[in-house]
Amino acid sequence: MNATPKRLRKVILSGIRKSLLEFGSATKVELSDKLEISFPTISKFLTQMEKDGEVISVGLDESSGGRRAKRYMYNPEYMLGLAIFLERTETNYAIFNCVGEVKEQGKVPSVLVEDGLHLLTTSIEKLITAYPKISSIAIGVPGSVDNGRIFYIPGYEQFQNFDLKGFYEDYFSIPVVVENDMNAAVLGFHHNRRIQDNQSLVYLYSGQNGPGAGFMINGDVVRGSTFFAGEVSFVPQYNDRNFRQALENGTGPKEVPISQDYQIDAISRLVASFTAIINPHTIIFCNDEVEEAIVEKIALASSKYIPSEHLPDLTISDWKQDYLYGLQSLGLDLMLNQPLK
Amino acid sequence: MNATPKRLRKVILSGIRKSLLEFGSATKVELSDKLEISFPTISKFLTQMEKDGEVISVGLDESSGGRRAKRYMYNPEYMLGLAIFLERTETNYAIFNCVGEVKEQGKVPSVLVEDGLHLLTTSIEKLITAYPKISSIAIGVPGSVDNGRIFYIPGYEQFQNFDLKGFYEDYFSIPVVVENDMNAAVLGFHHNRRIQDNQSLVYLYSGQNGPGAGFMINGDVVRGSTFFAGEVSFVPQYNDRNFRQALENGTGPKEVPISQDYQIDAISRLVASFTAIINPHTIIFCNDEVEEAIVEKIALASSKYIPSEHLPDLTISDWKQDYLYGLQSLGLDLMLNQPLK
DNA sequence: TAAACTTATTAAACAACTTTAATAAGTATC
DNA sequence: GATACTTATTAAAGTTGTTTAATAAGTTTA
């Protein structure tokens, strides 16, 4: 349950941080109104945060008829985040500040190899030494993750069933989050487009291992009972073909970008299924797989199967970018929940 | 945000109530441990609640080596709930206490008619007069509901876009919840089987207006962006038939209970779709539509489409009963969140 | 330009939960 | 059966947020 004053403090603190970042800057009264926390409490927190260098005073507001209010902004460089993308062929990383600006981006050899863990550890160590303000680590992996433990990662058995989060939190004493690549992308899209919470999104992609989807429903990532959610390859669509078979059309290698009519019909049937089942607000396609004109064709084709007023917003986005945003947003969340020093 | 001491008080109070009902009875230490609230706070609340008659002392525990602890139980008759089921042909109601025992059950003529609101109001008035301890009203309706406002209720336009919750909360000064019938049933199943939170369930049924489904994902009811979630009729399944057409097989009136092979194949394709998309823990069929032997056939048929290790638990339940449980659980929630008198 | 009015901030009294110490009520053992 | 040990409960002191009153710093107007 955790309904204690200590918990309250954490919630208030992270509320102040989030509001300052959201608004860009704010006065104490604005924060008090927004967060519905009393003025003296806001004041006490802000005084301490200013002392720590976490917030900066940026002068006085114009008077609105009385004494002028002091305006504060969050110091975006106060904490940095580290995002790491584990991929088959390479490992990318990005260091970003609290407003999402990337301070440094780079790559190291893939760590999804024998003794990769050690390689990863030394890479992180170097980065933390160079940027001591790093206060969170977000790691994206091409596998299923349950609360920081890598659950199922076909092809990279040395990481299978390894508690990456626990390991690095102990090792570095910095909060760590580990998330599946697809789920991170959905989160990133959600966060970047500033979509209201508790909306539902579907991110559709053609992976190396066949098509898949990431779901966010009511604002939560969907993992499924056996972490099988999103394996849309298996959706039966025609008398004797499922989605994957329909996409491949018996020709073996898949065609990308999407262009053929049989592909469009298969996708529009999938869109119809999503709509009839979870009725999401938005379905997102990858910009390197689908073009604008094709999306329109898919929308048109879908309306053969379902009333078009229920059709979700079909949109295109940059998967890589959303993946980064997603890891950033997960890391930022960890930072904003950190206690006052 | 609402991170205030007042809010804290509410959370603690409802935590005590829930724990007492869940455990049947408890000592102050047990509550303090479970809820992670300090002993003195638990003690203060319990003293007040005993004074109000909300909890009852049921004697001393056996000693475990020291002073014997007093044991308390919740007084289930302290508050009553009223559940109302609006249906086409009749309106059922049930009055229940805090442990779910039904004190009285009955029916009145359907209120889904001209001037039905007035009829409903007087019916509720009579019940509240007879049972003044009624402290919550849960109303189930065959339509879409958004925060107590009936959003879409085909055939009963007089209720369309009416804020039933707001109306009765003003009128009776008792908290009211309004929920769609299917969503209530999913909630009821979830609550009754004491399923862990944040599981995913699908409740499948053949309504008068064709088949439909209710979803609970990660413990939340899924409504969809246009309240279209669950309209699984429209899922494309064969070259030229969607789920509804496949079930009806061109013969017009549907066959219930399910028995034919073409029905089984259609349902198993739907099961496969659910699994590949959201991978739920459980899919629930209605006991008046599907028999045990058929469920086994469906499971077998589904494994043609998806790996059977990911197949959800297929189970049968009593829809009417789950609907009642669902409304009870919604009403109970309202009661447990009521402030101390 | 001084009085009246606004708005921001600080100070003091209050409320509610936690922590720690003290007390009460048992059990076990020499 | 007195002493040591356990466990439950109560009491007192400490934290932390809220409310309300007081003060500071502006603006407007007679």
Tab-separated table of N, CA, C and O in Angstrom, chain B residues 279-328:
chain	number	residue	atom	x	y	z
B	279	ASN	N	-2.546	-12.067	-25.505
B	279	ASN	CA	-2.043	-13.177	-24.701
B	279	ASN	C	-2.624	-13.166	-23.279
B	279	ASN	O	-1.904	-13.044	-22.292
B	280	PRO	N	-3.961	-13.302	-23.188
B	280	PRO	CA	-4.589	-13.196	-21.863
B	280	PRO	C	-4.337	-14.448	-21.017
B	280	PRO	O	-3.944	-15.493	-21.540
B	281	HIS	N	-4.552	-14.313	-19.728
B	281	HIS	CA	-4.418	-15.468	-18.844
B	281	HIS	C	-5.602	-16.412	-18.999
B	281	HIS	O	-5.440	-17.619	-18.942
B	282	THR	N	-6.781	-15.831	-19.187
B	282	THR	CA	-8.001	-16.638	-19.155
B	282	THR	C	-9.000	-16.133	-20.180
B	282	THR	O	-9.134	-14.923	-20.369
B	283	ILE	N	-9.692	-17.068	-20.835
B	283	ILE	CA	-10.841	-16.708	-21.662
B	283	ILE	C	-12.049	-17.413	-21.067
B	283	ILE	O	-12.007	-18.608	-20.770
B	284	ILE	N	-13.113	-16.667	-20.873
B	284	ILE	CA	-14.280	-17.187	-20.167
B	284	ILE	C	-15.446	-17.320	-21.138
B	284	ILE	O	-15.778	-16.377	-21.861
B	285	PHE	N	-16.064	-18.483	-21.147
B	285	PHE	CA	-17.267	-18.704	-21.948
B	285	PHE	C	-18.477	-18.755	-21.026
B	285	PHE	O	-18.364	-19.049	-19.829
B	286	CYS	N	-19.655	-18.494	-21.597
B	286	CYS	CA	-20.863	-18.506	-20.782
B	286	CYS	C	-21.408	-19.923	-20.655
B	286	CYS	O	-21.477	-20.662	-21.638
B	287	ASN	N	-21.839	-20.269	-19.461
B	287	ASN	CA	-22.275	-21.645	-19.212
B	287	ASN	C	-23.540	-22.028	-19.975
B	287	ASN	O	-23.803	-23.199	-20.173
B	288	ASP	N	-24.318	-21.054	-20.412
B	288	ASP	CA	-25.521	-21.408	-21.163
B	288	ASP	C	-25.262	-21.443	-22.672
B	288	ASP	O	-26.178	-21.672	-23.454
B	289	GLU	N	-24.034	-21.219	-23.051
B	289	GLU	CA	-23.731	-21.206	-24.478
B	289	GLU	C	-22.738	-22.289	-24.875
B	289	GLU	O	-22.707	-22.717	-26.021
B	290	VAL	N	-21.895	-22.673	-23.945
B	290	VAL	CA	-20.797	-23.586	-24.276
B	290	VAL	C	-20.683	-24.648	-23.190
B	290	VAL	O	-20.812	-24.355	-22.000
B	291	GLU	N	-20.446	-25.885	-23.604
B	291	GLU	CA	-20.275	-26.962	-22.623
B	291	GLU	C	-18.811	-27.355	-22.506
B	291	GLU	O	-18.008	-27.095	-23.391
B	292	GLU	N	-18.534	-28.042	-21.419
B	292	GLU	CA	-17.163	-28.440	-21.097
B	292	GLU	C	-16.484	-29.166	-22.262
B	292	GLU	O	-15.352	-28.847	-22.647
B	293	ALA	N	-17.208	-30.117	-22.839
B	293	ALA	CA	-16.623	-30.926	-23.915
B	293	ALA	C	-16.263	-30.043	-25.108
B	293	ALA	O	-15.255	-30.261	-25.788
B	294	ILE	N	-17.095	-29.036	-25.349
B	294	ILE	CA	-16.839	-28.132	-26.474
B	294	ILE	C	-15.609	-27.279	-26.203
B	294	ILE	O	-14.802	-27.024	-27.100
B	295	VAL	N	-15.462	-26.860	-24.965
B	295	VAL	CA	-14.287	-26.057	-24.620
B	295	VAL	C	-13.015	-26.838	-24.920
B	295	VAL	O	-12.045	-26.299	-25.456
B	296	GLU	N	-13.058	-28.131	-24.606
B	296	GLU	CA	-11.877	-28.954	-24.897
B	296	GLU	C	-11.613	-29.011	-26.396
B	296	GLU	O	-10.471	-28.938	-26.848
B	297	LYS	N	-12.689	-29.122	-27.151
B	297	LYS	CA	-12.525	-29.114	-28.612
B	297	LYS	C	-11.954	-27.786	-29.100
B	297	LYS	O	-11.118	-27.741	-30.008
B	298	ILE	N	-12.422	-26.708	-28.482
B	298	ILE	CA	-11.918	-25.383	-28.879
B	298	ILE	C	-10.425	-25.275	-28.571
B	298	ILE	O	-9.639	-24.793	-29.399
B	299	ALA	N	-10.038	-25.765	-27.402
B	299	ALA	CA	-8.620	-25.706	-27.029
B	299	ALA	C	-7.782	-26.478	-28.035
B	299	ALA	O	-6.737	-26.007	-28.505
B	300	LEU	N	-8.274	-27.667	-28.371
B	300	LEU	CA	-7.551	-28.505	-29.324
B	300	LEU	C	-7.434	-27.800	-30.673
B	300	LEU	O	-6.359	-27.735	-31.280
B	301	ALA	N	-8.562	-27.265	-31.132
B	301	ALA	CA	-8.578	-26.595	-32.439
B	301	ALA	C	-7.665	-25.364	-32.422
B	301	ALA	O	-6.990	-25.065	-33.415
B	302	SER	N	-7.626	-24.657	-31.305
B	302	SER	CA	-6.804	-23.449	-31.228
B	302	SER	C	-5.331	-23.780	-31.402
B	302	SER	O	-4.580	-22.989	-31.972
B	303	SER	N	-4.939	-24.934	-30.897
B	303	SER	CA	-3.512	-25.260	-30.946
B	303	SER	C	-3.055	-25.547	-32.377
B	303	SER	O	-1.864	-25.690	-32.619
B	304	LYS	N	-3.996	-25.617	-33.307
B	304	LYS	CA	-3.594	-25.655	-34.718
B	304	LYS	C	-3.038	-24.302	-35.140
B	304	LYS	O	-2.258	-24.202	-36.081
B	305	TYR	N	-3.484	-23.245	-34.463
B	305	TYR	CA	-3.137	-21.893	-34.913
B	305	TYR	C	-1.996	-21.249	-34.111
B	305	TYR	O	-1.297	-20.387	-34.619
B	306	ILE	N	-1.876	-21.649	-32.862
B	306	ILE	CA	-0.810	-21.063	-32.041
B	306	ILE	C	-0.166	-22.136	-31.175
B	306	ILE	O	-0.801	-23.137	-30.846
B	307	PRO	N	1.088	-21.924	-30.776
B	307	PRO	CA	1.753	-22.883	-29.884
B	307	PRO	C	0.939	-23.050	-28.612
B	307	PRO	O	0.529	-22.062	-27.997
B	308	SER	N	0.685	-24.280	-28.222
B	308	SER	CA	-0.286	-24.502	-27.148
B	308	SER	C	0.230	-24.023	-25.793
B	308	SER	O	-0.565	-23.810	-24.888
B	309	GLU	N	1.560	-23.848	-25.642
B	309	GLU	CA	2.037	-23.368	-24.336
B	309	GLU	C	1.595	-21.934	-24.052
B	309	GLU	O	1.641	-21.489	-22.911
B	310	HIS	N	1.175	-21.235	-25.086
B	310	HIS	CA	0.725	-19.859	-24.874
B	310	HIS	C	-0.798	-19.757	-24.763
B	310	HIS	O	-1.338	-18.678	-24.525
B	311	LEU	N	-1.464	-20.894	-24.960
B	311	LEU	CA	-2.918	-20.898	-24.926
B	311	LEU	C	-3.415	-20.488	-23.539
B	311	LEU	O	-2.929	-20.988	-22.528
B	312	PRO	N	-4.367	-19.574	-23.475
B	312	PRO	CA	-4.880	-19.190	-22.154
B	312	PRO	C	-5.718	-20.305	-21.544
B	312	PRO	O	-6.078	-21.264	-22.220
B	313	ASP	N	-5.974	-20.156	-20.282
B	313	ASP	CA	-6.908	-21.003	-19.577
B	313	ASP	C	-8.292	-20.768	-20.179
B	313	ASP	O	-8.773	-19.631	-20.195
B	314	LEU	N	-8.935	-21.808	-20.685
B	314	LEU	CA	-10.299	-21.649	-21.208
B	314	LEU	C	-11.251	-22.160	-20.146
B	314	LEU	O	-11.153	-23.307	-19.711
B	315	THR	N	-12.163	-21.334	-19.730
B	315	THR	CA	-13.019	-21.747	-18.625
B	315	THR	C	-14.456	-21.319	-18.877
B	315	THR	O	-14.735	-20.514	-19.768
B	316	ILE	N	-15.354	-21.892	-18.098
B	316	ILE	CA	-16.788	-21.619	-18.253
B	316	ILE	C	-17.282	-20.973	-16.976
B	316	ILE	O	-16.865	-21.353	-15.881
B	317	SER	N	-18.143	-19.994	-17.116
B	317	SER	CA	-18.664	-19.357	-15.913
B	317	SER	C	-20.110	-18.942	-16.120
B	317	SER	O	-20.630	-18.972	-17.233
B	318	ASP	N	-20.726	-18.579	-14.999
B	318	ASP	CA	-22.143	-18.188	-15.014
B	318	ASP	C	-22.212	-16.682	-15.203
B	318	ASP	O	-21.932	-15.919	-14.288
B	319	TRP	N	-22.634	-16.270	-16.383
B	319	TRP	CA	-22.596	-14.861	-16.744
B	319	TRP	C	-23.421	-14.012	-15.797
B	319	TRP	O	-22.962	-12.991	-15.280
B	320	LYS	N	-24.650	-14.421	-15.534
B	320	LYS	CA	-25.544	-13.659	-14.656
B	320	LYS	C	-24.915	-13.461	-13.281
B	320	LYS	O	-24.957	-12.387	-12.690
B	321	GLN	N	-24.346	-14.565	-12.791
B	321	GLN	CA	-23.732	-14.527	-11.474
B	321	GLN	C	-22.534	-13.572	-11.467
B	321	GLN	O	-22.376	-12.753	-10.562
B	322	ASP	N	-21.714	-13.651	-12.517
B	322	ASP	CA	-20.545	-12.769	-12.589
B	322	ASP	C	-20.960	-11.309	-12.695
B	322	ASP	O	-20.323	-10.429	-12.130
B	323	TYR	N	-22.029	-11.082	-13.411
B	323	TYR	CA	-22.570	-9.724	-13.556
B	323	TYR	C	-22.933	-9.181	-12.176
B	323	TYR	O	-22.538	-8.066	-11.802
B	324	LEU	N	-23.640	-10.002	-11.404
B	324	LEU	CA	-23.993	-9.579	-10.042
B	324	LEU	C	-22.737	-9.330	-9.214
B	324	LEU	O	-22.600	-8.293	-8.564
B	325	TYR	N	-21.800	-10.272	-9.260
B	325	TYR	CA	-20.548	-10.093	-8.513
B	325	TYR	C	-19.858	-8.798	-8.923
B	325	TYR	O	-19.299	-8.085	-8.087
B	326	GLY	N	-19.890	-8.512	-10.210
B	326	GLY	CA	-19.220	-7.316	-10.699
B	326	GLY	C	-19.843	-6.057	-10.125
B	326	GLY	O	-19.145	-5.163	-9.635
B	327	LEU	N	-21.177	-5.993	-10.167
B	327	LEU	CA	-21.835	-4.811	-9.604
B	327	LEU	C	-21.590	-4.735	-8.102
B	327	LEU	O	-21.363	-3.653	-7.547
B	328	GLN	N	-21.626	-5.891	-7.451
B	328	GLN	CA	-21.335	-5.904	-6.015
B	328	GLN	C	-19.937	-5.347	-5.748
B	328	GLN	O	-19.745	-4.526	-4.845
